[in-house]
């Protein structure tokens, strides 16, 4: 059924969230596992926390990078990359910051929440795309200020160009394939409504129910990797 929907409703745009990354062993911030036992995400993942105590924030993000060092793309990442390679997924919008989609081979990836492996100087604007070598406390080589993790922190707006492109893609989608997200974080949570309002369809693959289930053409409360791998094999 999912394969048929993708073929019949082009262009298909994928929208992914934490439920894809958890299948690679990366816990989301709502869980009580690993580093989340030691840190309150609302204290170490906000822009106010960064301004107040950047050393503490970078201690937390350094541990996140350690977790990501061991993470590998899972069958969901691989399947989405394969669907793009076959011309069946036009682009991928992700709330995830781990860059596993790119590692799996996806090419057109819109990272609406940024990337945990990068950093930016909020004083002069310099960006670093690989912050590991600058740990434990990354500083800007141009002005000496402490760099901010390259993710959208609590209290910050999403990058305008990324959310604008994501919105345009959702509006033009014949099918928005939602994978591994509860659709609770705005403004990304509004993208399915954009698709529906412009005549497109929704397919949702998420272990838990979402507020959009009733309006979707297909809802599968199952593993993202299992569903998408089966979809690819049937196309």
Tab-separated table of C-alpha atoms in Angstrom:
chain	number	residue	atom	x	y	z
A	1	UNK	CA	0.000	0.000	0.000
A	2	UNK	CA	2.773	2.480	0.886
A	3	UNK	CA	4.689	1.685	-2.290
A	4	UNK	CA	1.532	2.267	-4.337
A	5	UNK	CA	0.904	5.612	-2.650
A	6	UNK	CA	4.465	6.753	-3.333
A	7	UNK	CA	4.321	5.757	-6.995
A	8	UNK	CA	0.891	7.297	-7.574
A	9	UNK	CA	1.395	10.581	-5.734
A	10	UNK	CA	4.475	12.363	-6.947
A	11	UNK	CA	6.412	14.323	-5.940
A	12	UNK	CA	6.897	12.520	-2.635
A	13	UNK	CA	8.612	14.449	0.145
A	14	UNK	CA	9.842	12.675	3.292
A	15	UNK	CA	9.622	14.262	6.746
A	16	UNK	CA	11.544	12.486	9.495
A	17	UNK	CA	11.939	12.836	13.244
A	18	UNK	CA	13.519	11.250	16.298
A	19	UNK	CA	11.792	7.894	15.767
A	20	UNK	CA	14.152	7.262	12.855
A	21	UNK	CA	17.258	8.050	14.904
A	22	UNK	CA	16.189	5.943	17.885
A	23	UNK	CA	16.415	2.875	15.642
A	24	UNK	CA	20.130	3.686	15.347
A	25	UNK	CA	20.439	3.703	19.131
A	26	UNK	CA	20.160	7.468	19.621
A	27	UNK	CA	17.709	8.256	22.448
A	28	UNK	CA	15.516	11.323	22.068
A	29	UNK	CA	15.358	13.985	24.755
A	30	UNK	CA	12.048	12.671	26.098
A	31	UNK	CA	13.694	9.419	27.155
A	32	UNK	CA	15.492	8.798	30.432
A	33	UNK	CA	18.416	6.902	28.937
A	34	UNK	CA	22.142	7.517	28.691
A	35	UNK	CA	23.222	11.156	28.887
A	36	UNK	CA	19.642	12.285	29.479
A	37	UNK	CA	19.911	10.877	33.015
A	38	UNK	CA	22.581	13.477	33.758
A	39	UNK	CA	21.247	16.522	31.941
A	40	UNK	CA	17.938	18.349	31.791
A	41	UNK	CA	17.621	19.178	28.074
A	42	UNK	CA	15.713	22.344	28.857
A	43	UNK	CA	18.695	23.571	30.887
A	44	UNK	CA	21.566	22.593	28.596
A	45	UNK	CA	19.854	22.841	25.187
A	46	UNK	CA	18.546	26.408	25.374
A	47	UNK	CA	20.109	29.610	24.110
A	48	UNK	CA	19.786	31.129	27.592
A	49	UNK	CA	21.745	28.204	29.057
A	50	UNK	CA	24.461	28.684	26.444
A	51	UNK	CA	24.818	32.360	27.281
A	52	UNK	CA	24.842	31.597	31.005
A	53	UNK	CA	27.173	28.586	31.078
A	54	UNK	CA	28.699	27.634	27.698
A	55	UNK	CA	31.132	25.195	29.329
A	56	UNK	CA	28.239	23.146	30.747
A	57	UNK	CA	26.428	23.229	27.405
A	58	UNK	CA	29.502	22.001	25.547
A	59	UNK	CA	30.042	19.253	28.110
A	60	UNK	CA	26.576	18.014	27.167
A	61	UNK	CA	27.087	18.376	23.396
A	62	UNK	CA	30.466	16.694	23.611
A	63	UNK	CA	28.738	13.653	25.094
A	64	UNK	CA	26.114	13.785	22.339
A	65	UNK	CA	28.904	13.705	19.775
A	66	UNK	CA	30.377	10.672	21.541
A	67	UNK	CA	27.034	8.888	21.176
A	68	UNK	CA	26.857	9.799	17.488
A	69	UNK	CA	30.376	8.520	16.876
A	70	UNK	CA	29.086	4.982	17.361
A	71	UNK	CA	25.761	5.472	15.544
A	72	UNK	CA	25.218	4.142	12.034
A	73	UNK	CA	22.379	4.585	9.532
A	74	UNK	CA	19.641	2.006	10.015
A	75	UNK	CA	17.325	0.393	7.427
A	76	UNK	CA	14.996	3.433	7.498
A	77	UNK	CA	17.835	5.789	6.525
A	78	UNK	CA	19.029	3.392	3.848
A	79	UNK	CA	15.531	2.906	2.412
A	80	UNK	CA	14.872	6.639	2.156
A	81	UNK	CA	18.207	7.147	0.376
A	82	UNK	CA	17.308	4.350	-2.034
A	83	UNK	CA	13.887	5.853	-2.733
A	84	UNK	CA	15.582	9.154	-3.559
A	85	UNK	CA	18.089	7.389	-5.809
A	86	UNK	CA	15.180	5.792	-7.692
A	87	UNK	CA	13.523	9.180	-8.157
A	88	UNK	CA	10.629	8.358	-5.833
A	89	UNK	CA	11.513	10.763	-3.003
A	90	UNK	CA	12.291	14.251	-4.254
A	91	UNK	CA	13.709	15.665	-1.007
A	92	UNK	CA	13.920	14.904	2.690
A	93	UNK	CA	13.063	17.265	5.533
A	94	UNK	CA	14.446	16.173	8.891
A	95	UNK	CA	14.161	17.348	12.474
A	96	UNK	CA	17.161	15.175	13.353
A	97	UNK	CA	20.596	16.708	13.904
A	98	UNK	CA	22.752	13.575	13.547
A	99	UNK	CA	23.391	13.685	9.763
A	100	UNK	CA	22.687	9.962	9.465
A	101	UNK	CA	20.501	10.615	6.420
A	102	UNK	CA	23.492	12.060	4.596
A	103	UNK	CA	25.678	9.162	5.748
A	104	UNK	CA	23.113	6.761	4.297
A	105	UNK	CA	23.301	8.490	0.918
A	106	UNK	CA	20.398	10.940	0.896
A	107	UNK	CA	21.451	13.975	-1.114
A	108	UNK	CA	18.738	16.626	-0.805
A	109	UNK	CA	18.349	16.909	2.978
A	110	UNK	CA	16.836	19.962	4.674
A	111	UNK	CA	18.041	20.021	8.296
A	112	UNK	CA	15.449	22.311	9.861
A	113	UNK	CA	16.986	21.939	13.329
A	114	UNK	CA	20.622	22.153	12.213
A	115	UNK	CA	23.436	19.686	12.896
A	116	UNK	CA	25.048	18.727	16.199
A	117	UNK	CA	28.410	18.251	14.469
A	118	UNK	CA	28.643	21.906	13.461
A	119	UNK	CA	28.966	25.177	15.346
A	120	UNK	CA	28.462	28.877	14.731
A	121	UNK	CA	29.838	32.057	16.237
A	122	UNK	CA	26.951	34.284	17.300
A	123	UNK	CA	29.344	37.238	17.512
A	124	UNK	CA	30.775	37.273	13.976
A	125	UNK	CA	28.861	34.550	12.118
A	126	UNK	CA	31.730	32.159	11.350
A	127	UNK	CA	30.615	28.539	10.892
A	128	UNK	CA	32.536	25.344	11.597
A	129	UNK	CA	31.193	22.197	9.933
A	130	UNK	CA	33.219	19.737	12.036
A	131	UNK	CA	33.477	20.822	15.637
A	132	UNK	CA	35.020	17.653	17.121
A	133	UNK	CA	38.603	18.855	16.800
A	134	UNK	CA	37.734	22.061	18.698
A	135	UNK	CA	36.354	20.381	21.814
A	136	UNK	CA	36.090	20.627	24.792
A	137	UNK	CA	35.270	24.344	24.466
A	138	UNK	CA	35.187	25.412	20.806
A	139	UNK	CA	36.204	28.995	20.149
A	140	UNK	CA	35.965	31.086	17.012
A	141	UNK	CA	39.314	31.339	15.246
A	142	UNK	CA	38.341	34.793	13.974
A	143	UNK	CA	37.166	36.579	17.121
A	144	UNK	CA	37.843	34.196	20.016
A	145	UNK	CA	34.232	33.913	21.229
A	146	UNK	CA	32.876	30.535	22.334
A	147	UNK	CA	31.034	28.894	19.442
A	148	UNK	CA	27.397	27.868	19.777
A	149	UNK	CA	26.368	24.320	18.830
A	150	UNK	CA	25.016	24.312	15.284
A	151	UNK	CA	21.566	23.109	16.336
A	152	UNK	CA	18.434	25.148	16.895
A	153	UNK	CA	18.280	25.500	20.658
A	154	UNK	CA	15.209	26.098	22.782
A	155	UNK	CA	14.470	29.817	22.560
A	156	UNK	CA	15.795	30.181	19.000
A	157	UNK	CA	13.923	30.477	15.712
A	158	UNK	CA	14.421	27.913	12.968
A	159	UNK	CA	16.650	29.022	10.069
A	160	UNK	CA	14.398	30.991	7.743
A	161	UNK	CA	15.737	29.531	4.507
A	162	UNK	CA	15.350	25.941	5.755
A	163	UNK	CA	11.781	26.284	7.015
A	164	UNK	CA	10.772	28.307	3.940
A	165	UNK	CA	12.019	25.564	1.632
A	166	UNK	CA	10.427	22.872	3.796
A	167	UNK	CA	7.095	24.683	3.624
A	168	UNK	CA	7.299	25.064	-0.154
A	169	UNK	CA	8.131	21.377	-0.551
A	170	UNK	CA	5.218	20.361	1.684
A	171	UNK	CA	2.826	22.588	-0.253
A	172	UNK	CA	3.872	21.070	-3.587
A	173	UNK	CA	4.002	17.455	-2.401
A	174	UNK	CA	1.728	14.890	-3.942
A	175	UNK	CA	2.546	12.798	-0.875
A	176	UNK	CA	4.183	13.805	2.384
A	177	UNK	CA	5.750	10.672	3.869
A	178	UNK	CA	5.994	11.303	7.624
A	179	UNK	CA	8.374	8.924	9.401
A	180	UNK	CA	9.256	8.686	13.077
A	181	UNK	CA	7.797	11.921	14.375
A	182	UNK	CA	4.860	12.623	16.669
A	183	UNK	CA	4.361	15.981	14.899
A	184	UNK	CA	4.373	17.928	18.152
A	185	UNK	CA	7.181	20.459	17.586
A	186	UNK	CA	6.252	23.610	15.681
A	187	UNK	CA	6.577	24.937	13.063
A	188	UNK	CA	7.493	21.562	11.535
A	189	UNK	CA	4.289	20.096	12.975
A	190	UNK	CA	2.362	22.354	10.603
A	191	UNK	CA	3.899	20.930	7.427
A	192	UNK	CA	1.359	18.083	7.011
A	193	UNK	CA	-1.447	20.652	7.111
A	194	UNK	CA	0.279	22.520	4.273
A	195	UNK	CA	0.274	19.358	2.186
A	196	UNK	CA	-3.374	18.585	2.877
A	197	UNK	CA	-4.511	22.158	2.233
A	198	UNK	CA	-2.789	22.126	-1.160
A	199	UNK	CA	-4.354	18.853	-2.274
A	200	UNK	CA	-1.616	16.387	-1.343
A	201	UNK	CA	-1.861	13.226	0.738
A	202	UNK	CA	-0.218	12.020	3.933
A	203	UNK	CA	1.338	8.667	4.777
A	204	UNK	CA	2.439	8.306	8.399
A	205	UNK	CA	4.864	5.700	9.743
A	206	UNK	CA	5.250	6.183	13.487
A	207	UNK	CA	5.074	3.841	16.455
A	208	UNK	CA	2.690	6.147	18.322
A	209	UNK	CA	-0.454	7.957	17.121
A	210	UNK	CA	-0.238	11.538	15.831
A	211	UNK	CA	-2.818	14.291	15.565
A	212	UNK	CA	-2.813	13.845	11.789
A	213	UNK	CA	-3.646	10.126	11.728
A	214	UNK	CA	-7.327	10.667	10.979
A	215	UNK	CA	-6.609	12.722	7.870
A	216	UNK	CA	-3.867	10.485	6.483
A	217	UNK	CA	-4.278	8.171	3.509
A	218	UNK	CA	-2.198	5.534	5.328
A	219	UNK	CA	-1.076	5.140	8.933
A	220	UNK	CA	1.335	2.424	10.083
A	221	UNK	CA	2.187	2.237	13.787
A	222	UNK	CA	5.277	0.114	13.238
A	223	UNK	CA	9.055	0.272	13.025
A	224	UNK	CA	10.256	2.787	10.437
A	225	UNK	CA	13.085	0.532	9.315
A	226	UNK	CA	10.827	-2.484	8.906
A	227	UNK	CA	8.149	-0.597	6.963
A	228	UNK	CA	10.481	1.330	4.650
A	229	UNK	CA	12.730	-1.638	3.882
A	230	UNK	CA	9.659	-3.636	2.885
A	231	UNK	CA	8.441	-0.714	0.792
A	232	UNK	CA	11.691	-0.527	-1.155
A	233	UNK	CA	11.728	-4.251	-1.779
A	234	UNK	CA	8.210	-4.103	-3.223
A	235	UNK	CA	8.866	-1.259	-5.682
